[in-house]
Tab-separated table of C-alpha atoms in Angstrom:
chain	number	residue	atom	x	y	z
F	388	MET	CA	-27.102	-1.705	-58.344
F	389	LYS	CA	-25.382	-2.995	-55.257
F	390	ARG	CA	-22.417	-1.010	-53.933
F	391	PHE	CA	-19.447	-2.687	-52.258
F	392	PHE	CA	-16.980	-0.903	-50.044
F	393	ALA	CA	-13.394	-1.899	-49.628
F	394	LEU	CA	-12.475	-3.275	-46.224
F	395	PRO	CA	-9.760	-1.484	-44.246
F	396	VAL	CA	-6.309	-2.866	-44.895
F	397	PHE	CA	-2.983	-2.492	-43.041
F	398	GLY	CA	-4.086	-0.448	-40.027
F	399	LYS	CA	-6.551	1.843	-41.750
F	400	SER	CA	-9.696	2.267	-39.692
F	401	ALA	CA	-13.194	1.615	-40.894
F	402	SER	CA	-16.306	3.474	-39.964
F	403	ALA	CA	-19.097	1.778	-38.047
F	404	SER	CA	-21.385	1.929	-41.052
F	405	THR	CA	-18.807	0.137	-43.222
F	406	ILE	CA	-18.389	-2.650	-40.679
F	407	ALA	CA	-22.141	-2.947	-40.192
F	408	HIS	CA	-22.702	-3.002	-43.948
F	409	HIS	CA	-20.331	-5.917	-44.440
F	410	GLY	CA	-21.738	-7.848	-41.526
F	411	LEU	CA	-18.526	-7.813	-39.494
F	412	ARG	CA	-20.151	-7.458	-36.134
F	413	ASN	CA	-19.218	-9.637	-33.146
F	414	ASN	CA	-19.396	-12.896	-35.107
F	415	GLY	CA	-20.481	-14.797	-32.011
F	416	ILE	CA	-17.984	-13.196	-29.641
F	417	CYS	CA	-19.950	-11.720	-26.772
F	418	ASP	CA	-18.004	-9.195	-24.691
F	419	GLU	CA	-20.807	-6.754	-24.065
F	420	GLY	CA	-20.837	-5.571	-20.433
F	421	SER	CA	-17.267	-6.621	-19.639
F	422	GLY	CA	-16.342	-2.977	-19.069
F	423	THR	CA	-19.114	-2.725	-16.500
F	424	ILE	CA	-17.787	-5.736	-14.579
F	425	ASN	CA	-14.267	-4.321	-14.672
F	426	GLY	CA	-15.558	-0.989	-13.389
F	427	VAL	CA	-17.476	-2.646	-10.572
F	428	MET	CA	-14.398	-4.650	-9.570
F	429	LEU	CA	-12.238	-1.513	-9.606
F	430	ILE	CA	-14.722	0.286	-7.358
F	431	ALA	CA	-14.886	-2.738	-4.998
F	432	VAL	CA	-11.087	-2.919	-4.712
F	433	ALA	CA	-10.890	0.828	-4.058
F	434	ALA	CA	-13.596	0.552	-1.375
F	435	VAL	CA	-11.779	-2.293	0.380
F	436	LEU	CA	-8.480	-0.384	0.336
F	437	LEU	CA	-10.085	2.807	1.643
F	438	SER	CA	-11.817	0.845	4.411
F	439	ALA	CA	-8.535	-0.786	5.437
F	440	ILE	CA	-6.808	2.600	5.532
F	441	ALA	CA	-9.632	4.096	7.618
F	442	LEU	CA	-9.579	1.196	10.094
F	443	GLY	CA	-5.798	1.424	10.389
F	444	GLY	CA	-6.041	5.153	11.031
F	445	ASN	CA	-8.657	4.610	13.720
F	446	LEU	CA	-6.470	1.978	15.353
F	447	LEU	CA	-3.451	4.308	15.418
F	448	ALA	CA	-5.545	7.148	16.858
F	449	CYS	CA	-6.923	4.865	19.599
F	450	ILE	CA	-3.426	3.623	20.484
F	451	SER	CA	-2.266	7.210	20.859
F	452	GLN	CA	-5.319	8.061	22.971
F	453	ALA	CA	-4.711	5.025	25.212
F	454	ARG	CA	-1.040	5.955	25.682
F	455	SER	CA	-1.938	9.524	26.608
F	456	ALA	CA	-4.714	8.421	28.972
F	457	ALA	CA	-2.369	5.940	30.692
F	458	ASP	CA	0.329	8.585	31.159
F	459	GLN	CA	-2.109	11.102	32.608
F	460	ALA	CA	-3.762	8.538	34.875
F	461	ALA	CA	-0.368	7.428	36.235
F	462	ILE	CA	0.720	11.018	36.863
F	463	ALA	CA	-2.596	11.835	38.587
F	464	GLY	CA	-2.262	8.764	40.808
F	465	ALA	CA	1.396	9.476	41.643
F	466	SER	CA	0.572	13.086	42.478
F	467	SER	CA	-2.256	11.900	44.703
F	468	ALA	CA	0.029	9.370	46.416
F	469	ARG	CA	2.659	12.060	47.018
F	470	ASP	CA	0.010	14.293	48.609
F	471	GLY	CA	-0.904	11.449	50.990
F	472	ASP	CA	-4.388	10.640	49.676
F	473	PHE	CA	-6.041	7.476	50.954
F	474	ASP	CA	-6.497	5.810	47.533
F	475	PRO	CA	-4.510	7.254	44.591
F	476	CYS	CA	-6.308	4.904	42.195
F	477	ILE	CA	-9.464	7.024	42.531
F	478	LYS	CA	-7.625	9.959	40.909
F	479	SER	CA	-6.192	7.608	38.284
F	480	ARG	CA	-9.683	6.307	37.470
F	481	LEU	CA	-11.027	9.865	37.197
F	482	ALA	CA	-8.177	10.914	34.890
F	483	SER	CA	-8.669	7.902	32.627
F	484	THR	CA	-12.438	8.435	32.493
F	485	LEU	CA	-11.957	12.089	31.511
F	486	ASN	CA	-9.727	10.856	28.670
F	487	LYS	CA	-12.452	8.445	27.451
F	488	ALA	CA	-10.552	5.375	28.608
F	489	ALA	CA	-11.276	2.623	31.116
F	490	LEU	CA	-8.894	1.911	33.976
F	491	ILE	CA	-8.148	-1.819	33.941
F	492	THR	CA	-5.569	-2.105	36.720
F	493	CYS	CA	-4.009	0.264	39.212
F	494	THR	CA	-1.128	-0.701	41.475
F	495	VAL	CA	0.367	1.542	44.155
F	496	ASP	CA	3.872	0.817	45.469
F	497	GLU	CA	4.715	3.544	48.029
F	498	GLU	CA	4.558	6.685	45.851
F	499	ASP	CA	4.845	4.866	42.503
F	500	VAL	CA	1.628	4.221	40.599
F	501	THR	CA	1.323	1.760	37.704
F	502	VAL	CA	-1.856	1.812	35.626
F	503	ASN	CA	-3.223	-0.066	32.639
F	504	VAL	CA	-5.999	1.603	30.618
F	505	ALA	CA	-8.085	0.494	27.630
F	506	VAL	CA	-9.759	2.449	24.831
F	507	LYS	CA	-12.538	1.125	22.575
F	508	THR	CA	-11.866	1.130	18.831
F	509	ALA	CA	-14.057	1.057	15.735
F	510	VAL	CA	-12.122	-1.903	14.321
F	511	PRO	CA	-14.237	-5.100	14.406
F	512	PHE	CA	-11.401	-7.569	15.042
F	513	VAL	CA	-9.597	-5.335	17.601
F	514	PRO	CA	-12.356	-4.084	19.952
F	515	THR	CA	-10.007	-2.428	22.479
F	516	VAL	CA	-6.390	-1.336	22.787
F	517	SER	CA	-4.642	-1.010	26.137
F	518	ARG	CA	-1.503	0.725	27.327
F	519	MET	CA	0.432	0.693	30.607
F	520	ALA	CA	2.190	3.593	32.314
F	521	ARG	CA	4.115	4.122	35.543
F	522	ALA	CA	4.744	7.367	37.418
F	523	GLY	CA	6.306	8.369	40.704
F	524	PRO	CA	8.920	10.607	42.272
F	525	VAL	CA	12.549	10.351	41.230
F	526	GLU	CA	15.237	10.158	43.893
F	527	CYS	CA	17.539	13.172	43.741
F	528	SER	CA	21.137	12.606	44.820
């Protein structure tokens, strides 16, 4: 004797064995593995966003380092110029090197020193960032 089960009606759920028994499987609709593709895409989007955030953070840190190195190099050069050293740019170069930056330009105008320094970044499309600083004595009146 063959047994027939009633199909679910009006929102009632059916068990997997009931659906399998009545042959109501995919009926030609193939969506197997679509969850895997969605998961892979979600992971890829998250990886791209995290990489962009990390590169942006590195860029901001390098800009801050370049600004600090430029300020210190300008102050070192101005202090050296005030003391009467032969070439204040030597002290500026030393200060920028100690701050892991490269001195690009150094200009001395009496006791004022203007420097431009560059710092390497880890960002592929922005290999270096540079900052300029000026230091010297202030006239007191």
